Coordinates of C-alpha atoms and ligand atoms in Angstrom, one line a residue:
M4 CA 130.9 97.9 97.9
R5 CA 131.0 94.7 100.6
N6 CA 129.4 91.8 99.2
I7 CA 126.2 91.4 101.9
T8 CA 123.3 88.8 102.1
G9 CA 120.7 90.2 103.8
S10 CA 121.0 93.6 106.1
P11 CA 119.9 96.8 104.7
V12 CA 122.6 98.5 102.4
E13 CA 123.5 102.3 102.8
N14 CA 127.3 104.3 102.0
G15 CA 129.5 102.6 99.9
D16 CA 127.5 99.0 100.5
F17 CA 124.6 100.6 97.8
F18 CA 125.1 100.7 95.0
D19 CA 123.4 103.8 92.9
R20 CA 120.1 104.5 91.7
P21 CA 120.2 107.7 90.6
A22 CA 116.5 107.1 88.8
D23 CA 114.4 105.8 91.5
L24 CA 116.1 108.6 94.3
A25 CA 114.8 111.5 91.5
R26 CA 111.9 110.2 90.8
L27 CA 111.5 109.5 94.5
Q28 CA 112.9 113.5 95.6
R29 CA 110.8 115.2 92.5
E30 CA 107.2 113.4 94.1
F31 CA 108.2 115.5 97.9
R32 CA 109.1 118.4 95.9
S33 CA 105.6 118.6 95.1
N34 CA 104.2 117.9 98.8
A35 CA 103.3 114.0 98.0
N36 CA 103.2 111.3 100.2
I37 CA 104.8 108.2 99.3
L38 CA 103.4 104.6 99.6
L39 CA 106.5 102.8 98.2
T40 CA 104.8 99.1 97.0
A41 CA 107.6 97.1 95.6
P42 CA 108.4 93.6 95.3
R43 CA 110.4 91.4 98.6
R44 CA 113.3 92.2 98.8
V45 CA 113.9 94.4 95.7
G46 CA 115.9 96.8 97.9
K47 CA 113.3 99.5 99.8
T48 CA 114.3 99.3 102.6
S49 CA 118.2 100.6 101.7
L50 CA 116.7 103.0 98.7
V51 CA 114.6 104.6 101.4
L52 CA 118.0 105.1 103.9
R53 CA 119.6 106.5 101.4
L54 CA 117.3 108.5 100.4
C55 CA 117.0 110.4 104.6
S56 CA 120.8 110.1 104.3
L57 CA 120.5 112.6 101.2
E58 CA 118.1 114.8 102.5
K59 CA 120.8 115.7 105.7
G60 CA 122.9 116.4 102.9
V61 CA 120.5 119.2 101.7
G62 CA 120.2 120.6 105.5
R63 CA 116.5 118.9 105.8
H64 CA 116.2 116.2 107.9
G65 CA 115.6 112.5 106.7
V66 CA 113.9 110.4 109.5
Y67 CA 113.9 106.4 109.4
A68 CA 111.6 104.7 112.1
N69 CA 111.5 100.5 111.7
V70 CA 108.3 99.9 113.7
E71 CA 108.7 95.8 112.9
G72 CA 108.5 94.3 116.8
C73 CA 106.8 97.8 118.1
H74 CA 103.6 96.5 119.2
D75 CA 101.6 98.8 120.3
E76 CA 100.4 102.5 119.9
L77 CA 102.5 103.4 121.8
A78 CA 105.3 101.8 121.2
F79 CA 104.9 102.9 117.8
A80 CA 105.4 106.6 118.9
E81 CA 107.9 105.6 120.7
K82 CA 109.6 105.0 117.6
L83 CA 109.2 108.2 115.9
V84 CA 110.3 110.2 118.3
D85 CA 114.1 108.2 119.0
A86 CA 114.1 108.3 116.0
L87 CA 113.7 112.2 116.0
N88 CA 115.5 112.3 118.3
E89 CA 118.4 110.7 116.8
C90 CA 118.7 113.7 113.5
G91 CA 118.9 116.0 117.1
F92 CA 115.3 118.0 116.7
H93 CA 114.3 119.8 119.7
P94 CA 115.9 118.1 122.3
E95 CA 114.5 120.1 125.2
L96 CA 110.4 119.2 123.1
M97 CA 111.7 115.7 122.9
N98 CA 112.2 115.2 126.2
R99 CA 109.3 116.1 127.5
V100 CA 107.5 114.6 125.4
A101 CA 109.7 110.8 126.4
L102 CA 108.5 112.0 129.4
C103 CA 105.4 111.9 129.2
F104 CA 105.0 108.5 127.1
R105 CA 107.2 107.3 130.6
G106 CA 104.0 107.9 132.1
A107 CA 101.5 106.6 129.1
R108 CA 103.4 103.6 129.9
Q109 CA 103.3 103.5 133.5
A110 CA 99.6 103.7 133.8
L111 CA 98.3 101.3 131.3
S112 CA 101.1 98.4 133.4
G113 CA 98.5 98.3 135.3
M114 CA 95.6 98.2 133.0
K115 CA 95.0 95.4 130.5
V116 CA 96.1 97.3 127.4
G117 CA 94.1 95.6 124.7
A118 CA 90.8 96.0 125.8
A119 CA 91.0 100.6 125.3
G120 CA 95.0 100.8 123.3
V121 CA 96.2 104.2 122.8
D122 CA 94.3 107.2 123.0
M123 CA 96.0 108.8 120.2
E124 CA 93.2 111.5 119.4
M125 CA 94.5 114.9 118.2
G126 CA 93.9 118.4 120.1
E127 CA 93.6 121.7 118.7
A128 CA 96.3 123.6 116.2
E129 CA 96.3 125.7 119.8
D130 CA 96.8 122.5 122.5
P131 CA 99.9 122.4 123.7
D132 CA 98.8 119.5 126.4
H133 CA 100.8 116.6 126.3
S134 CA 97.2 114.4 127.4
T135 CA 97.4 111.8 125.6
V136 CA 100.1 110.6 123.3
G137 CA 98.3 111.7 120.0
R138 CA 98.7 114.7 121.9
A139 CA 102.3 114.8 123.3
L140 CA 103.1 113.7 119.8
E141 CA 101.4 116.5 117.4
S142 CA 103.3 119.5 119.9
I143 CA 106.5 118.1 118.1
F144 CA 104.5 118.1 114.5
R145 CA 103.6 121.8 114.9
K146 CA 107.2 122.4 116.5
I147 CA 108.4 121.1 113.4
E148 CA 106.0 122.7 110.9
N149 CA 105.9 126.4 112.5
S150 CA 110.1 125.4 111.6
D151 CA 112.4 126.5 108.3
T152 CA 113.4 123.1 108.6
A153 CA 111.7 120.0 106.6
V154 CA 111.4 116.9 107.7
L155 CA 111.1 113.4 105.6
L156 CA 109.5 110.8 108.0
A157 CA 109.7 107.4 106.6
I158 CA 108.2 104.5 108.0
D159 CA 109.1 101.0 107.6
E160 CA 107.4 97.8 108.3
M161 CA 104.0 98.9 109.6
P162 CA 101.8 96.3 108.4
E163 CA 103.3 94.6 111.3
L164 CA 103.3 97.0 113.5
L165 CA 99.5 97.3 112.6
L166 CA 99.1 93.0 112.3
A167 CA 100.2 92.9 115.6
L168 CA 97.7 95.5 117.1
L169 CA 95.1 93.0 114.8
R170 CA 96.0 90.2 117.3
Q171 CA 95.0 92.1 120.5
E172 CA 91.6 93.2 122.0
H173 CA 89.5 95.9 119.8
G174 CA 92.2 95.1 117.2
Q175 CA 90.0 95.8 114.0
D176 CA 88.7 98.8 115.3
R177 CA 93.4 100.3 116.8
V178 CA 93.6 100.4 113.5
S179 CA 91.6 101.6 112.5
R180 CA 92.0 104.6 114.6
L181 CA 95.5 104.4 114.0
L182 CA 95.4 104.8 110.4
H183 CA 93.1 107.3 110.3
W184 CA 94.5 109.8 113.6
L185 CA 98.0 108.8 111.1
R186 CA 95.9 110.3 107.4
S187 CA 94.6 113.1 109.3
L188 CA 98.5 114.2 110.8
R189 CA 99.2 114.3 106.7
Q190 CA 97.1 116.9 106.6
T191 CA 96.9 118.3 109.2
Y192 CA 100.4 119.4 109.3
R193 CA 101.3 119.3 105.0
R194 CA 103.5 122.8 104.3
N195 CA 107.0 121.3 106.0
I196 CA 106.8 117.3 107.0
R197 CA 106.7 114.5 104.3
W198 CA 105.9 110.4 104.4
I199 CA 107.1 107.5 102.7
F200 CA 105.9 103.9 103.8
L201 CA 107.7 100.8 102.5
G202 CA 107.8 97.6 103.5
S203 CA 108.3 93.9 103.5
I204 CA 104.5 93.5 103.3
G205 CA 103.1 96.1 101.2
L206 CA 100.8 98.0 102.9
D207 CA 98.1 98.7 100.1
S208 CA 97.7 95.1 100.3
F209 CA 97.1 95.3 103.7
V210 CA 94.3 98.2 103.9
E211 CA 91.9 96.5 100.7
E212 CA 91.7 93.2 102.5
R213 CA 90.2 95.0 105.3
N214 CA 88.3 97.9 103.7
L215 CA 90.9 100.2 105.1
G216 CA 92.0 101.7 101.4
K217 CA 90.3 105.3 102.5
T218 CA 92.7 105.8 105.2
I219 CA 96.1 105.8 102.4
N220 CA 94.2 107.4 99.8
D221 CA 96.2 110.1 99.8
L222 CA 99.6 108.6 99.8
T223 CA 101.1 108.5 96.3
P224 CA 102.5 105.0 94.6
M225 CA 105.0 104.7 93.4
S226 CA 107.1 101.3 92.4
L227 CA 110.7 99.8 93.4
E228 CA 111.5 97.6 90.9
A229 CA 114.3 95.1 90.3
L230 CA 117.8 96.0 88.6
T231 CA 117.2 96.3 84.4
E232 CA 120.1 94.0 83.1
E233 CA 122.5 96.8 82.9
E234 CA 122.5 97.5 85.6
A235 CA 122.2 94.2 87.0
H236 CA 125.6 94.0 85.3
A237 CA 127.1 96.8 86.3
F238 CA 125.8 95.3 90.2
L239 CA 127.7 92.7 89.6
I240 CA 130.7 94.9 88.3
A241 CA 131.0 96.1 91.0
L242 CA 130.4 93.7 93.2
G243 CA 133.5 91.9 91.1
E244 CA 135.8 94.4 91.4
S245 CA 135.4 95.2 94.9
N246 CA 135.8 91.3 96.2
D247 CA 138.4 90.4 93.9
L248 CA 135.7 87.7 91.6
L249 CA 136.4 89.4 88.2
L250 CA 133.1 88.7 86.5
D251 CA 133.3 88.5 83.0
E252 CA 130.5 88.9 80.3
A253 CA 129.4 85.9 80.0
E254 CA 130.2 84.7 83.9
R255 CA 127.9 88.2 84.2
S256 CA 125.0 86.9 81.8
A257 CA 124.8 83.4 82.9
I258 CA 124.1 84.6 86.3
I259 CA 120.9 87.5 85.3
A260 CA 119.6 84.0 83.2
K261 CA 119.8 81.4 86.3
V262 CA 118.2 84.0 88.4
G263 CA 115.7 85.1 85.6
W264 CA 114.5 88.3 87.9
P265 CA 117.7 90.5 88.9
L266 CA 116.7 91.4 92.7
P267 CA 120.0 92.9 93.9
Y268 CA 119.5 90.8 97.1
H269 CA 120.0 87.6 95.1
L270 CA 122.3 88.3 92.8
Q271 CA 124.8 89.2 95.8
M272 CA 123.5 85.3 96.9
V273 CA 124.9 84.2 93.8
F274 CA 128.3 86.6 93.5
H275 CA 128.3 85.2 97.7
A276 CA 127.8 81.0 96.3
L277 CA 130.6 82.2 93.8
V278 CA 133.6 83.0 96.0
D279 CA 132.5 80.6 98.0
I280 CA 133.2 77.9 95.8
G281 CA 134.9 80.5 93.3
T282 CA 138.9 78.5 94.0
R283 CA 137.7 75.1 92.6
K284 CA 135.3 76.6 89.1
S285 CA 135.5 79.3 86.5
G286 CA 133.5 79.8 84.3
T287 CA 129.8 79.7 83.4
S288 CA 130.3 76.2 84.7
A289 CA 131.4 78.1 88.3
V290 CA 128.2 79.6 88.1
E291 CA 126.0 76.6 87.7
A292 CA 128.3 75.5 91.0
A293 CA 126.9 78.0 93.0
F294 CA 123.7 78.0 91.8
T295 CA 123.9 74.6 93.2
E296 CA 125.2 75.4 96.3
L297 CA 122.7 78.3 96.9
M298 CA 120.5 74.6 96.9
K299 CA 121.3 73.4 99.4
P300 CA 119.7 72.7 102.1
A301 CA 121.7 74.5 104.6
N302 CA 121.3 77.8 102.2
L303 CA 117.9 77.4 101.5
S304 CA 116.9 79.2 104.6
R305 CA 118.1 82.7 103.2
F306 CA 114.9 81.9 100.8
D307 CA 112.6 81.4 103.7
T308 CA 111.1 85.1 104.4
W309 CA 109.1 84.4 101.3
R310 CA 107.3 81.5 102.7
Q311 CA 107.1 83.7 106.5
R312 CA 105.9 86.4 105.1
L313 CA 102.9 84.6 104.2
D314 CA 102.0 83.4 107.1
E315 CA 102.1 86.6 108.6
Q316 CA 100.2 88.6 106.3
F317 CA 98.0 85.7 105.5
S318 CA 95.2 84.4 107.2
A319 CA 95.6 80.4 108.1
P320 CA 92.9 80.0 104.8
D321 CA 94.5 82.2 102.5
A322 CA 98.0 81.6 103.1
T323 CA 97.6 77.9 102.5
T324 CA 96.3 78.6 99.1
A325 CA 98.2 81.0 98.5
K326 CA 100.9 77.6 99.4
D327 CA 99.3 75.4 97.2
I328 CA 99.3 78.1 94.2
L329 CA 103.2 78.4 94.0
R330 CA 103.9 74.6 94.6
H331 CA 101.8 73.9 92.1
L332 CA 103.4 76.9 90.1
C333 CA 107.4 75.7 90.4
Q334 CA 106.4 72.3 89.1
H335 CA 105.7 74.8 86.0
P336 CA 108.1 76.6 84.7
E337 CA 106.3 77.5 81.5
G338 CA 103.4 78.4 83.3
R339 CA 99.2 78.1 83.9
S340 CA 96.6 79.2 83.2
R341 CA 93.7 80.5 86.0
E342 CA 92.2 78.1 85.1
Q343 CA 93.9 74.8 85.5
M344 CA 94.9 76.5 88.4
L345 CA 91.5 76.7 89.7
N346 CA 91.4 72.7 88.8
A347 CA 94.2 72.3 91.2
L348 CA 93.3 73.4 94.7
M349 CA 89.7 71.7 93.5
S350 CA 91.6 68.9 93.8
T351 CA 92.3 68.7 97.3
R352 CA 88.7 70.7 98.4
R353 CA 86.7 68.3 96.7
N354 CA 83.7 69.6 98.8
A355 CA 84.9 73.2 98.9
D356 CA 82.4 75.6 96.9
A357 CA 84.0 76.2 93.4
A358 CA 82.4 79.9 93.2
A359 CA 84.9 80.9 96.6
V360 CA 88.1 78.6 96.0
E361 CA 87.8 80.8 92.3
D362 CA 87.5 84.3 94.2
V363 CA 89.7 83.3 96.8
L364 CA 92.7 82.5 94.1
A365 CA 91.5 86.0 92.1
R366 CA 92.2 87.1 95.2
M367 CA 96.1 85.5 95.6
L368 CA 97.3 86.2 92.6
L369 CA 97.0 90.1 92.6
I370 CA 98.7 90.2 96.2
L371 CA 101.7 87.8 95.3
Q372 CA 101.8 88.9 91.5
R373 CA 102.7 92.3 94.0
D374 CA 105.3 91.1 96.3
G375 CA 106.9 89.7 92.9
Y376 CA 106.3 85.8 93.8
I377 CA 104.5 85.8 90.8
L378 CA 103.7 87.3 86.8
E379 CA 100.8 87.2 84.4
K380 CA 102.0 87.1 80.8
N381 CA 98.9 86.9 78.3
G382 CA 97.0 84.8 81.3
S383 CA 99.1 82.6 81.6
Y384 CA 100.9 82.7 85.3
A385 CA 104.7 81.7 86.4
F386 CA 107.4 82.4 88.8
R387 CA 109.1 85.6 88.0
S388 CA 111.9 84.1 89.9
F389 CA 113.7 81.6 88.8
L390 CA 116.0 80.6 91.9
L391 CA 113.0 81.5 93.7
R392 CA 110.8 78.7 92.1
E393 CA 113.8 76.4 92.5
Y394 CA 113.3 77.7 96.4
W395 CA 109.6 76.6 96.7
N396 CA 110.8 73.0 94.2
C397 CA 113.7 72.1 97.3
R398 CA 111.7 72.6 99.8
E399 CA 107.6 72.1 99.1
V400 CA 108.5 69.7 96.1
R401 CA 111.4 67.1 96.6
Ligands
LIG15 N1 121.3 99.2 96.5 C1 122.0 98.5 97.0 N2 123.4 97.8 97.0 C2 123.8 96.6 96.9 N3 122.8 95.6 97.4 C3 121.9 95.9 97.9 C4 120.9 97.2 96.7 N4 119.6 96.8 97.3 C5 119.2 95.0 98.0 N5 120.3 94.9 98.0 C6 120.8 93.4 98.9 O1 119.2 92.8 98.9 C7 118.8 92.8 100.3 C8 118.1 93.4 101.0 O2 118.6 94.7 101.0 P1 117.5 95.7 101.4 O3 116.4 95.2 103.4 O4 117.0 97.1 101.5 O5 115.3 95.2 101.3 P2 114.2 94.9 100.9 O6 112.8 95.6 99.8 O7 113.9 96.5 102.1 O8 113.4 93.5 102.1 P3 112.2 93.4 102.0 O9 110.8 93.6 101.5 O10 113.0 91.5 103.5 O11 112.2 94.7 103.8 C9 120.2 93.6 100.7 O12 121.0 92.9 102.5 C10 121.4 93.5 99.4 O13 121.6 92.5 100.0
LIG16 MG1 112.8 96.7 104.1

């Protein structure tokens, strides 16, 4: 298990999460399509890549498509076909569909793409016509449905694509059409095709914020949590054994207590910092030194994704409120009540309507909890990860 800090991990680098994998597989067996809801950086992509490779191991297709960077419906469809193509599925049909997409792309290049979007309309079941991108893609789904091999389609970062669509002309309408179209695909082709959606921005929050909840109400929500304390110990032992830095129980406990929330990513980062300073210190003082190292300006960018995602996912005023809440909370490790937070927000919004600010606060608190920033206990809100709280403090306060 290499000490990888950032990109998804696969094969021998993946710390096994058998209970989570078994839970997902059980759901698929009972024909559920899944929305993997989990905080940021919990290890969703790595888990789902493993899930896909397990599917292949039992003779099914596990197809993973990261649609981040796709800016329109056609790019999404192309990504899906590329991913299906990689598993060697019906190459002739794939070529035909790819040709159809190329034609659609050429036709689009001459016109204003944003104006109409791409026609994703579905065809009749017996319609082999490739006249629209939607129908061409559907011909593949029909083929899969009539074959004897099941396919798991994992779609990562769907909200990124939807946010990109929203920024274009008729964005709202196009997002709604794409989500409805995907829903009808799931309902029509449900014998052999299973779906799982995941992403660093929650699809559930995205659709709720835009009144599109019904487009995903057929998905079964499943959560993925950080590691348990026991797993965190096993994780650090495995890292230590593979990287020549054995950690004793006191050191492991000190790391787990300091991170406050054992995300695999944060354990990897602390371990990385320990290796960097390892020759100079040992024991729990080494752990302290590793944390100090992580909070040095040069290393803070590792956490920046947590701040950047707020700007991507929210409107500018909502992102400002979210950051104001987090700036306030990072200075209060013991937690703050909703009322205290409202007062803090109002102190910088003197002319604002308190009821409206309260409303935004309630919405933001819900999403920040879901995305793993904060935790509520007995009416008191606090940062969930101590490491992230320190980062926020270094970036925003000190
Ligand atoms: N099972 C695992 N074994 C080892 N390391 C892991 C595991 N899962 C996650 N990590 C660590 O977390 C990092 C991020 O993993 P991954 O990209 O899978 O998370 P994610 O939840 O998809 O993140 P994001 O919310 O940004 O999409 C990896 O680079 C690695 O350091
Ligand atoms: Mg991911």
